[in-house]
PDB file of C-alpha atoms in Angstrom:
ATOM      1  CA  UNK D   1     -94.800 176.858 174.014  1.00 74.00           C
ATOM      2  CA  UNK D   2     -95.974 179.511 176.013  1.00 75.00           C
ATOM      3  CA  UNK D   3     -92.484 181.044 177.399  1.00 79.00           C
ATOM      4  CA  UNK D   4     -92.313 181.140 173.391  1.00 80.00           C
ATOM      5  CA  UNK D   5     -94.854 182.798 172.207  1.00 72.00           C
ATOM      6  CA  UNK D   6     -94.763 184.904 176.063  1.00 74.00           C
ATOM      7  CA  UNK D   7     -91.287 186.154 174.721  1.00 76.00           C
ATOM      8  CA  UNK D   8     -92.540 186.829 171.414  1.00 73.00           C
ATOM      9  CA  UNK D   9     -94.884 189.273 172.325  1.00 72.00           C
ATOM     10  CA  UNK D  10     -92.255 190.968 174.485  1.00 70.00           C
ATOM     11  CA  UNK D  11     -89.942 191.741 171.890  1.00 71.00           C
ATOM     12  CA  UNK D  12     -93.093 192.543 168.974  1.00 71.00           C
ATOM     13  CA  UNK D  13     -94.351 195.105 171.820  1.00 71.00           C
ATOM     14  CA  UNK D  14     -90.605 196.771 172.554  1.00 65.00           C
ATOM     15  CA  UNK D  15     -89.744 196.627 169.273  1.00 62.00           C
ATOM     16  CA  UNK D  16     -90.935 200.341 168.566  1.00 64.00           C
ATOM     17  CA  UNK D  17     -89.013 201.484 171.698  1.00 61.00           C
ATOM     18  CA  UNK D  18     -85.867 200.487 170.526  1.00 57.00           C
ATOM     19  CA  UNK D  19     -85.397 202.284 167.248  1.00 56.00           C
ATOM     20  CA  UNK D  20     -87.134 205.468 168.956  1.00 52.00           C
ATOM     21  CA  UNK D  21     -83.865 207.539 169.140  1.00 53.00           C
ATOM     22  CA  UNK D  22     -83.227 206.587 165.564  1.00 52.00           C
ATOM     23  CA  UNK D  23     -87.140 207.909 164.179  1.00 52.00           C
ATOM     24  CA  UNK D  24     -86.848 210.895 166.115  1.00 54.00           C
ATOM     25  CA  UNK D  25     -83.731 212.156 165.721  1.00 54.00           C
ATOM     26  CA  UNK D  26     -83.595 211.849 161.674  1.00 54.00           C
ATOM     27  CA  UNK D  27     -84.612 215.572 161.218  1.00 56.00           C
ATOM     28  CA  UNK D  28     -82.183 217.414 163.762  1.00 57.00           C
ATOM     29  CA  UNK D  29     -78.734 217.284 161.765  1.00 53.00           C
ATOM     30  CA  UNK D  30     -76.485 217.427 165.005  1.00 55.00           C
ATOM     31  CA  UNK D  31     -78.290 214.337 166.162  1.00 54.00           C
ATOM     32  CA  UNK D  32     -78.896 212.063 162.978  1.00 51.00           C
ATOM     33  CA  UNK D  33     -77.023 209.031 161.747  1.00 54.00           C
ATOM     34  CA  UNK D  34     -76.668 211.116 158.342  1.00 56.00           C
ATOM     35  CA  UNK D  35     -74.666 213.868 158.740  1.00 56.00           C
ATOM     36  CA  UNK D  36     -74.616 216.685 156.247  1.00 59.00           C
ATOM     37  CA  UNK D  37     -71.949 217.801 154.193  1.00 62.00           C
ATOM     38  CA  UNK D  38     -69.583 221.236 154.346  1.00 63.00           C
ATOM     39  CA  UNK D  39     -71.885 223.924 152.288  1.00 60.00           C
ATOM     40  CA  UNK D  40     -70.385 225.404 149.526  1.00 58.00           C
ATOM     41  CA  UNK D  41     -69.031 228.923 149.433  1.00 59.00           C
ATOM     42  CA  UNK D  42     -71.598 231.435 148.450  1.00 57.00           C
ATOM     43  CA  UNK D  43     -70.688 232.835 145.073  1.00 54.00           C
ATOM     44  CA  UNK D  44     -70.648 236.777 144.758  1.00 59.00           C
ATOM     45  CA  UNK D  45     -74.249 238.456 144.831  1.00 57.00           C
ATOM     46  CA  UNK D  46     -75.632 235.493 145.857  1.00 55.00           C
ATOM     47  CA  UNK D  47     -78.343 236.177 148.391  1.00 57.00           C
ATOM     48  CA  UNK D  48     -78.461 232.185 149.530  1.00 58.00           C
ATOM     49  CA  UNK D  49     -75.124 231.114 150.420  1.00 57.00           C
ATOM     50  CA  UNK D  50     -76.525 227.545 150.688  1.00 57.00           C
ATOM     51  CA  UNK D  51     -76.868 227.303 146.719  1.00 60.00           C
ATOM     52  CA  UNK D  52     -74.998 228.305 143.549  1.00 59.00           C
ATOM     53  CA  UNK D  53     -76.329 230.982 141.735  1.00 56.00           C
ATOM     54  CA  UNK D  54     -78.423 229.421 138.774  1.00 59.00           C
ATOM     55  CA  UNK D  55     -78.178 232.203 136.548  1.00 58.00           C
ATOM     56  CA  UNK D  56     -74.631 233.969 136.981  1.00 60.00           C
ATOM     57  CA  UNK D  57     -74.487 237.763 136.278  1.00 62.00           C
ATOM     58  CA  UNK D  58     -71.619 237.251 133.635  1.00 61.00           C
ATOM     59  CA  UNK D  59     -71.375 233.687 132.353  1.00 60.00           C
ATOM     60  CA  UNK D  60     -68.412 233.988 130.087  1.00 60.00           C
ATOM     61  CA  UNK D  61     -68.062 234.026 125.969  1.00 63.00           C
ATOM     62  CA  UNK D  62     -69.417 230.644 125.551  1.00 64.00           C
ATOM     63  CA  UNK D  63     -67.142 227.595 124.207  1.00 64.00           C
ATOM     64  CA  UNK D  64     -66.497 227.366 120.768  1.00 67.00           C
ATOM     65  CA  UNK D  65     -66.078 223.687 119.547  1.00 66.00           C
ATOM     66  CA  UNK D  66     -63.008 223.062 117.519  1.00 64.00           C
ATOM     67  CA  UNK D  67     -63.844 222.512 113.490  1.00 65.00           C
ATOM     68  CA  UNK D  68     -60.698 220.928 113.031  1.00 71.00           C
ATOM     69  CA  UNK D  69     -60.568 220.665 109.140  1.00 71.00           C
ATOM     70  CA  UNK D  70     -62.676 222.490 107.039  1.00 75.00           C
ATOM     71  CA  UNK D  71     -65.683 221.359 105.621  1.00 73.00           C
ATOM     72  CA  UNK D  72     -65.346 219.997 101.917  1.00 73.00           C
ATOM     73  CA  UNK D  73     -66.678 222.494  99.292  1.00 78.00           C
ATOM     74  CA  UNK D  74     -69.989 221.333  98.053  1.00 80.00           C
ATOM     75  CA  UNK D  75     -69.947 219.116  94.442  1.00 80.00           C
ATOM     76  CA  UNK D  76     -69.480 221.857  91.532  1.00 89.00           C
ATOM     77  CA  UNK D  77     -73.059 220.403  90.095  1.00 92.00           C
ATOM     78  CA  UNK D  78     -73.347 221.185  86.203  1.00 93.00           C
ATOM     79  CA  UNK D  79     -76.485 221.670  84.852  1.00 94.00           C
ATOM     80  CA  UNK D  80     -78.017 220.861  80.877  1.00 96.00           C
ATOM     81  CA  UNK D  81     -81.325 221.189  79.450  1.00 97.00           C
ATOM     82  CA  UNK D  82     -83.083 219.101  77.238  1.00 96.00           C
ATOM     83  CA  UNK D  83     -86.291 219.616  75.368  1.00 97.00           C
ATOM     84  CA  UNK D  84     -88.588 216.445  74.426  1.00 97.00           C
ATOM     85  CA  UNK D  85     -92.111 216.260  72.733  1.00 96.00           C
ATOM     86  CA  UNK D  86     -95.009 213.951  71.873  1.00 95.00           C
ATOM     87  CA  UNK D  87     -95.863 214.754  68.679  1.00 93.00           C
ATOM     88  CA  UNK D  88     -99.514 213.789  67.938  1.00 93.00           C
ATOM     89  CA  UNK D  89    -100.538 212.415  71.903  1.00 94.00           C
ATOM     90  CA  UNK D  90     -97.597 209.980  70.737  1.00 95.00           C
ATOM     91  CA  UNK D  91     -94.638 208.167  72.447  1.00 97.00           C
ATOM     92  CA  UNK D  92     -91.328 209.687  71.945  1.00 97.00           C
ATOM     93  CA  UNK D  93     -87.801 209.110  73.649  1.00 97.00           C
ATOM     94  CA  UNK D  94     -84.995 211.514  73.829  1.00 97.00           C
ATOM     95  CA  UNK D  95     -81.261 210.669  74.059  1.00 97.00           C
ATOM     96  CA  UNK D  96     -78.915 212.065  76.712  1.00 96.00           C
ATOM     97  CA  UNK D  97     -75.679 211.211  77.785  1.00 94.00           C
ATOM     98  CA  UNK D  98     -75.665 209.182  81.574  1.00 93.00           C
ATOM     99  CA  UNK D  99     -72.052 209.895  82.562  1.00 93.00           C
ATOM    100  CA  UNK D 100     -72.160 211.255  86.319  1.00 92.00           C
ATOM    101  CA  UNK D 101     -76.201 211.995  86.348  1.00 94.00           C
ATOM    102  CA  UNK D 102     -77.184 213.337  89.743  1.00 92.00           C
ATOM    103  CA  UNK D 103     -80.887 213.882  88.974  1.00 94.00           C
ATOM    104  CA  UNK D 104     -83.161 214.249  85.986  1.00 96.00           C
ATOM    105  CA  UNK D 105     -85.909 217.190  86.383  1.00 96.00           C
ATOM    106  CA  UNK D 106     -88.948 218.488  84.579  1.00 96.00           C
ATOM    107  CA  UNK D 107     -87.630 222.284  84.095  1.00 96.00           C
ATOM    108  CA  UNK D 108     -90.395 223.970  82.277  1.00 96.00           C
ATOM    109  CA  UNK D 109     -93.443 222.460  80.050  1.00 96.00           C
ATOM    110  CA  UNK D 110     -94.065 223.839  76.792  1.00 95.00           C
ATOM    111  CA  UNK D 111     -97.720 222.137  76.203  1.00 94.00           C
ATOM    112  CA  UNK D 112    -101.282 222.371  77.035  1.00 94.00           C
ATOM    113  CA  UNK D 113    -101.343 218.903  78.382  1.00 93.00           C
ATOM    114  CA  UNK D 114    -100.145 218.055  81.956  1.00 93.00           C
ATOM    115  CA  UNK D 115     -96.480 216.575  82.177  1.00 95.00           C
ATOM    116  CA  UNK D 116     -97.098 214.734  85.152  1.00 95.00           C
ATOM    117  CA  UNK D 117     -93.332 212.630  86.195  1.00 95.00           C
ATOM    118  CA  UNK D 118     -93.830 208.655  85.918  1.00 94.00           C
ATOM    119  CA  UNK D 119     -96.921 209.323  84.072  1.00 95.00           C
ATOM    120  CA  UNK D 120     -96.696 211.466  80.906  1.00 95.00           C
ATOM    121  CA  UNK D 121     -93.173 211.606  81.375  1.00 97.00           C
ATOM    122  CA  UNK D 122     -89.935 210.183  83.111  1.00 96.00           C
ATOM    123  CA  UNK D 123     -86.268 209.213  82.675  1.00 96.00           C
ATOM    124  CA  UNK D 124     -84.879 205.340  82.599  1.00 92.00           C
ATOM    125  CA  UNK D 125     -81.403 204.810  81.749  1.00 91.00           C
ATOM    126  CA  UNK D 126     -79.986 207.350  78.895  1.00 93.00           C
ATOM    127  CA  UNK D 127     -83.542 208.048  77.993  1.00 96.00           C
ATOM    128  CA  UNK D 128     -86.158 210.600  78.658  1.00 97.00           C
ATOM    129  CA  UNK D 129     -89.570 209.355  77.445  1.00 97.00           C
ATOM    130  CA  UNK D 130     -92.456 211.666  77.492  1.00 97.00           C
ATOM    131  CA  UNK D 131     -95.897 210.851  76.476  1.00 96.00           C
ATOM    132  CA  UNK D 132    -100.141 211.542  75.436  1.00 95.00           C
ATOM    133  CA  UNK D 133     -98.560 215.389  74.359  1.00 95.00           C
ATOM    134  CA  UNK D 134     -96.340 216.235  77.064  1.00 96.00           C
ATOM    135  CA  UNK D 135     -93.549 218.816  75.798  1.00 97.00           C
ATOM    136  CA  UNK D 136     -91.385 219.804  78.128  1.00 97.00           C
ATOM    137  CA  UNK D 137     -87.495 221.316  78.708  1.00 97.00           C
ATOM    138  CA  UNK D 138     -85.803 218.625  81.410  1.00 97.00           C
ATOM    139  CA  UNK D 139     -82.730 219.512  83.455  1.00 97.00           C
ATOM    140  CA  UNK D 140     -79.690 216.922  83.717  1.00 96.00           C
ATOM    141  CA  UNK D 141     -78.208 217.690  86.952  1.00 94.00           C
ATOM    142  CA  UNK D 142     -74.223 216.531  86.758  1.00 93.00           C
ATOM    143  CA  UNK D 143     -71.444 215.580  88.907  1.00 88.00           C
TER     144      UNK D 143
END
């Protein structure tokens, strides 16, 4: 047991020795394990011929990416106006047509009282429906 544990600290104690050449050598280049790489050409007016010039003098028309096809045209939208009223702080529904609606807006209000949308006013199927004195013009945005 003690020729054991005798050997033991032998090798613990010469352990540093041996990788000595391998610690000190890492930061000479003719002497490490890793050996460097060819350096690149230096690039014209590059002061460091060691590195590539990060901001070239003349980079070149930039790429242009390739559209392929053209875009599509944008919808041809067609717009219509509608007036509706609440005559006497009453309920009141206007008729419109529901073919190819895109949106239904408040355009312009006509009355003293607030047209305020979902509240005094709004659109549900082929119906505007204003309310408590709202009068307003409402634009049908179409297909």
């Amino acid at each position: 047991m003690k020729n054991i544990f005798m050997a033991f600290l032998l090798v613990c104690g010469l352990a540093p020795l041996a990788h000595a050449d391998i610690n000190d050598n890492m930061d000479n280049a003719e002497t490490s394990y890793i050996r460097p790489g060819p350096r690149p050409a230096p690039y014209p007016g590059n002061p460091n011929p060691g590195r590539p010039d990060p901001y070239p003098g003349n980079p070149g028309p930039r790429p242009r990416p390739n559209p392929g096809y053209p875009p599509p045209p944008p919808p041809a939208y067609r717009y219509e106006y509608l007036s509706c009223s609440s005559y006497n702080y009453r309920y009141n529904e206007c008729y419109f047509s529901p073919y190819g609606v895109a949106e239904v807006r408040i355009y312009s209000q006509h009355s003293y009282e607030a047209c305020i949308w979902g509240r005094t006013a709004g659109v549900y199927n082929d119906r505007i429906w204003v309310d408590r004195g709202c009068s307003a013009t409402f634009e049908i945005i179409r297909y």
